[in-house]
Short mmCIF file of C-alpha atoms and ligand atoms in Angstrom, two decimals:
data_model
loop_
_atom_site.label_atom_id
_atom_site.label_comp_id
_atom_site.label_asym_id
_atom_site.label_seq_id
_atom_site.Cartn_x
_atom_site.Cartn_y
_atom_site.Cartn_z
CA UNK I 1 0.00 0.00 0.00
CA UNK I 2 1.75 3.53 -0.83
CA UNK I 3 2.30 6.09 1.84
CA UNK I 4 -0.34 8.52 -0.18
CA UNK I 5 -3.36 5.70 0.40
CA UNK I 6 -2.38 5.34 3.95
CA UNK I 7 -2.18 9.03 4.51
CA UNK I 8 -6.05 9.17 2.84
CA UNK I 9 -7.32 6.47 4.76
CA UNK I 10 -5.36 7.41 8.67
CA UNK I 11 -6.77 11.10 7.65
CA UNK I 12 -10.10 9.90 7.30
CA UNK I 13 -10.64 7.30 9.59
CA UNK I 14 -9.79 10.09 12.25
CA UNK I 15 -11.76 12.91 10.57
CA UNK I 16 -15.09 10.07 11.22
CA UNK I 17 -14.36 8.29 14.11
CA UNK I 18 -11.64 10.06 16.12
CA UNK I 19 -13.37 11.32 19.64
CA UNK I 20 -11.77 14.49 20.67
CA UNK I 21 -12.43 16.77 23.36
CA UNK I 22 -12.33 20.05 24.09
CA UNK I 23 -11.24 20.31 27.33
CA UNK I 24 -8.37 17.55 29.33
CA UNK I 25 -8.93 17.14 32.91
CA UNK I 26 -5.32 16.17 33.82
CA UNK I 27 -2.70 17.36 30.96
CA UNK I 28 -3.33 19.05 27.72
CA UNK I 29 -1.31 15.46 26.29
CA UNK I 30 -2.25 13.45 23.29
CA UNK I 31 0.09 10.29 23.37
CA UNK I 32 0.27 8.59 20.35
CA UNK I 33 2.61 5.15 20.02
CA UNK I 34 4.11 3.00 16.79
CA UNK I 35 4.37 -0.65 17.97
CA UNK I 36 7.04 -2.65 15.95
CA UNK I 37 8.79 1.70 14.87
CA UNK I 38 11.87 -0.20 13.49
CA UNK I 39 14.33 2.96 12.94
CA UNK I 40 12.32 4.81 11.05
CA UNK I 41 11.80 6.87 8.48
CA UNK I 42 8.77 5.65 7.62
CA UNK I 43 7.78 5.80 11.39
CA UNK I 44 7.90 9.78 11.38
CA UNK I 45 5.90 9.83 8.45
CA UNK I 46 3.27 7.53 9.76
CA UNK I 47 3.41 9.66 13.15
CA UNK I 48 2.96 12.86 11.06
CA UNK I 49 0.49 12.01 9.37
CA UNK I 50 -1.91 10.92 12.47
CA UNK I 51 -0.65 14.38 14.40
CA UNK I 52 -2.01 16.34 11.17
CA UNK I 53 -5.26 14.06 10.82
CA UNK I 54 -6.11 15.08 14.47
CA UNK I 55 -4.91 19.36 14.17
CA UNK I 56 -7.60 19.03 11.42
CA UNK I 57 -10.33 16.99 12.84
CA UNK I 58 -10.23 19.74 16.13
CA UNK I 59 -9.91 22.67 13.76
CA UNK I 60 -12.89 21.31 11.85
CA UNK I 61 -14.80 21.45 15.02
CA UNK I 62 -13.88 24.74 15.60
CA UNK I 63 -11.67 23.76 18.83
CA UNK I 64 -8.18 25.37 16.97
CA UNK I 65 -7.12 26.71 21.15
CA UNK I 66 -7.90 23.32 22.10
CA UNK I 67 -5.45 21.54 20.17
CA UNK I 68 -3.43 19.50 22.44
CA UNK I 69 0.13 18.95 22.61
CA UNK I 70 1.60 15.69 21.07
CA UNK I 71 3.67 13.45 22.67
CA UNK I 72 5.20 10.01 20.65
CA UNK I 73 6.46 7.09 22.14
CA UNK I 74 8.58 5.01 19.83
CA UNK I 75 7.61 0.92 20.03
CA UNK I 76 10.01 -1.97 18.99
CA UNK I 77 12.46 -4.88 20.66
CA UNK I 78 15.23 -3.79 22.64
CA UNK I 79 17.39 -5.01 20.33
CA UNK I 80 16.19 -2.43 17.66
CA UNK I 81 18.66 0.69 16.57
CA UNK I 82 17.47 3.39 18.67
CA UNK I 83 20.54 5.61 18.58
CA UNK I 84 19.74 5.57 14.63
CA UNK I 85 15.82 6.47 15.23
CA UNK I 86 16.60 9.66 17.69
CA UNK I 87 19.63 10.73 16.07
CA UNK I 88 17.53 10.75 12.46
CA UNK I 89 14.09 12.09 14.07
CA UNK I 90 13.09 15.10 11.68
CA UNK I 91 14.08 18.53 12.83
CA UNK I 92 10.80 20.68 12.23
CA UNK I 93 8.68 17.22 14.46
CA UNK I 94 6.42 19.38 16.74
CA UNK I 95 6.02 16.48 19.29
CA UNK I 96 7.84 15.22 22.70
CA UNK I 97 9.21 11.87 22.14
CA UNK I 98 10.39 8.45 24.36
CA UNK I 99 11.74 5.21 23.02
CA UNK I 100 9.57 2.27 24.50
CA UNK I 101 11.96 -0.84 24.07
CA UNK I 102 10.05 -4.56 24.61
CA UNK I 103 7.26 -6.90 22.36
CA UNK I 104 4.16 -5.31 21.75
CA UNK I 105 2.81 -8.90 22.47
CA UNK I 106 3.37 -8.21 26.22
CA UNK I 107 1.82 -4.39 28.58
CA UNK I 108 3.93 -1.36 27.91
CA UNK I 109 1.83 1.58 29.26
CA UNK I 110 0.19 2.24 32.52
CA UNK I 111 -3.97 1.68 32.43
CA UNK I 112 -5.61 3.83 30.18
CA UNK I 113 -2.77 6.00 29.43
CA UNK I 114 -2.88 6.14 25.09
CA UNK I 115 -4.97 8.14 22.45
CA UNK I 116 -4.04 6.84 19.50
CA UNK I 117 -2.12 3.13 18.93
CA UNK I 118 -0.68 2.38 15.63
CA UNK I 119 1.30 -0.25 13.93
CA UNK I 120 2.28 -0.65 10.36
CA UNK I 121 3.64 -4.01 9.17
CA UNK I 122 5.16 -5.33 12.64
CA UNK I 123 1.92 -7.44 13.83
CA UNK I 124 1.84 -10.40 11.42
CA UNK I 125 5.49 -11.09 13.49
CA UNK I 126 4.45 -13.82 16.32
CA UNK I 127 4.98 -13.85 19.50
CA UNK I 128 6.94 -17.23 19.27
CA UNK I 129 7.39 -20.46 16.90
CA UNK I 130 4.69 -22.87 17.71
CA UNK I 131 5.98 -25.30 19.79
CA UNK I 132 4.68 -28.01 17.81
CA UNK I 133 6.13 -26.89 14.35
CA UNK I 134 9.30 -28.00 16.61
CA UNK I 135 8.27 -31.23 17.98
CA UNK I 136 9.72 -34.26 15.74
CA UNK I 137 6.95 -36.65 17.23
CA UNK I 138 4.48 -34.32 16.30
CA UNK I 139 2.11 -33.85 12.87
CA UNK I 140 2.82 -30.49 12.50
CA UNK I 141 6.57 -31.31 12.87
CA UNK I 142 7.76 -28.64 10.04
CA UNK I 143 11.31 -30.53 9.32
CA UNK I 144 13.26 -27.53 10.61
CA UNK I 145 11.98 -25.21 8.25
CA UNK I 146 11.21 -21.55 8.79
CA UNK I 147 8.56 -21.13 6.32
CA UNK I 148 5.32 -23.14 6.01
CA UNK I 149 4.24 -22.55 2.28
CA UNK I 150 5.66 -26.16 1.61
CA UNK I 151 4.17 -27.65 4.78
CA UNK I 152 1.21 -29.81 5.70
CA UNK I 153 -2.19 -28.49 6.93
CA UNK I 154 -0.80 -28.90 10.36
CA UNK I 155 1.97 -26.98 9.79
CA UNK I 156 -0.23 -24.11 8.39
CA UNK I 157 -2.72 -24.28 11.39
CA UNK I 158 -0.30 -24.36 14.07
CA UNK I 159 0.94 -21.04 12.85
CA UNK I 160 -2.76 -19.96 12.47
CA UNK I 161 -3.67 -20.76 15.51
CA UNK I 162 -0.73 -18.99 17.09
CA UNK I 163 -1.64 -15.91 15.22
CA UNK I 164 -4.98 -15.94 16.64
CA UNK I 165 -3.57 -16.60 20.54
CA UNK I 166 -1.23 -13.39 19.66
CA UNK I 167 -3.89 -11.44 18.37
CA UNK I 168 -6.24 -11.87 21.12
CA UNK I 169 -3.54 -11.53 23.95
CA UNK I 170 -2.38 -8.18 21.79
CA UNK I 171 -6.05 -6.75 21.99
CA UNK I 172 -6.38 -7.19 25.56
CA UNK I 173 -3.59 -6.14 26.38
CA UNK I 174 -4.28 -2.71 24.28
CA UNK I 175 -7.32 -2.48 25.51
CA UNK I 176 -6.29 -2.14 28.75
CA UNK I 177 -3.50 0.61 27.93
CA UNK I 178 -5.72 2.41 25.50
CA UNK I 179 -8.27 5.12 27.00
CA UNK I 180 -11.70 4.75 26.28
CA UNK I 181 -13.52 5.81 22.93
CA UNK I 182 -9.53 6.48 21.21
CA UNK I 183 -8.50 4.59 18.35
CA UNK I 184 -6.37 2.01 17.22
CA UNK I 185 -4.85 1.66 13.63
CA UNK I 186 -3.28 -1.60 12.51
CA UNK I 187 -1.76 -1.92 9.06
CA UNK I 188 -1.05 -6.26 8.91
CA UNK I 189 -0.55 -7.95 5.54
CA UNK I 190 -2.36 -10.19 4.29
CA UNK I 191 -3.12 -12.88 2.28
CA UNK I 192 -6.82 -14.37 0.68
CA UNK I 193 -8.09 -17.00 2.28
CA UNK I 194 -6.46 -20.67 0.94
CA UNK I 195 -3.42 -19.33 -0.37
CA UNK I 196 -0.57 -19.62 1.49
CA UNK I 197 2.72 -17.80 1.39
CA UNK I 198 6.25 -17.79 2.76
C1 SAM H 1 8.85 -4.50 8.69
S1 SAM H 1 9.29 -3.55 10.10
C2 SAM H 1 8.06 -2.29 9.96
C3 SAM H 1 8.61 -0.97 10.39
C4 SAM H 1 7.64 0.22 10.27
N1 SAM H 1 6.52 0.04 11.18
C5 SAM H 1 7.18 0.41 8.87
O1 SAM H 1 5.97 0.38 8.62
O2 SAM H 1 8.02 0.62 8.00
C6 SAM H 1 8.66 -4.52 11.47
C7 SAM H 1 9.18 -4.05 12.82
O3 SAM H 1 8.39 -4.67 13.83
C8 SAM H 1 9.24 -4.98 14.89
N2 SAM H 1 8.62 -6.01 15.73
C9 SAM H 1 8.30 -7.29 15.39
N3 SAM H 1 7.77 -7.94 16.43
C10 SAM H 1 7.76 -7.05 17.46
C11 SAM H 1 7.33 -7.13 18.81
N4 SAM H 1 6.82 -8.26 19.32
N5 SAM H 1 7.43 -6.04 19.60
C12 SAM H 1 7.95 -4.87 19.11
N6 SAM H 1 8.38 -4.74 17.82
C13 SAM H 1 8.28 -5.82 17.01
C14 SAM H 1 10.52 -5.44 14.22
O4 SAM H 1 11.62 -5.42 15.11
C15 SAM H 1 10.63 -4.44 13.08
O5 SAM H 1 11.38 -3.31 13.44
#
């Protein structure tokens, strides 16, 4: 998908559903996260564009005073180049920022804490190999390989099935760090149903 569609479809999905109000009872904060950030650029593009979809939805409502400031927490393993993300963050950003290392399968903010979670391409990663994929005595034994597009149907479902354990645990785990009636924007390839792919 190009960065123009996504920018069309992030700016309108917030211009629709985005609730924003005009007053904030603790701090005048808007915290936005990327889960799986990598070291960017596309990350401050993505960010960008979701700071800019929100400036217009509360100047659309006539609530230009109210617009809050932004802050960004970067999202990705600990092992991921953050020295290249902050020392390549663009100059004119108009947002605080804060590296967030850890898996996005596991909590990351305190209760009700987030506006606005995205993720772009990171979430189709799992959480782990299935453990059966691994086991010699079992059917969906996958010979040691790291793909499945070659493999039985067991092979196939294990990895389905630990999509949908990820999924679910990633959702409630979100849904506890995300505050009520904000918004969360997941960009996850895909593929049609009964094809399979590497
Ligand atoms: C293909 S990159 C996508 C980067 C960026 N979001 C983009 O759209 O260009 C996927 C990123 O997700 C990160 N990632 C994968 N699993 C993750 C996890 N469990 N927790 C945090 N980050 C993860 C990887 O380390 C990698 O940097």
């Amino acid at each position: 998908m190009s960065l123009a569609i996504l920018k069309a479809l992030i700016n309108d999905v917030i211009a629709n559903k985005l609730y924003v109000q005009s007053f904030f009872s603790t701090s005048n904060t808007f915290r936005i996260v990327d889960l799986g950030c990598s070291l960017g650029p596309n990350t401050f593009v993505a960010m960008q564009n979701v700071i800019e979809a929100v400036e217009h939805k509360y100047q659309s409502k006539g609530l230009e005073s109210k617009i809050p400031e932004f802050q960004v927490f970067f999202n990705d393993h600990v092992t991921n180049d953050f020295n290249t993300l902050f020392t390549t963050l663009p100059l004119e950003k108009q947002y605080f920022v804060a590296g967030v290392p850890g898996s996005f399968h596991g909590r990351l903010f305190p209760e009700a804490s987030l506006y606005v979670v995205h993720s772009s391409y990171a979430l189709h990663w799992p959480s782990k190999v299935p453990t059966e994929v691994l086991n010699k005595d079992s059917p969906a034994w996958n010979k040691g390989k790291i793909f499945y597009t070659s493999g039985s149907d067991e092979v196939a479902n294990a990895f389905a099935a630990q999509f949908a354990e990820d999924m679910e645990n990633f959702l409630n785990v979100r849904a506890r760090e995300i505050m009520a009636r904000r918004m969360i924007i997941l960009i996850v390839p895909s593929i049609a149903n009964g094809i399979r792919r590497s």
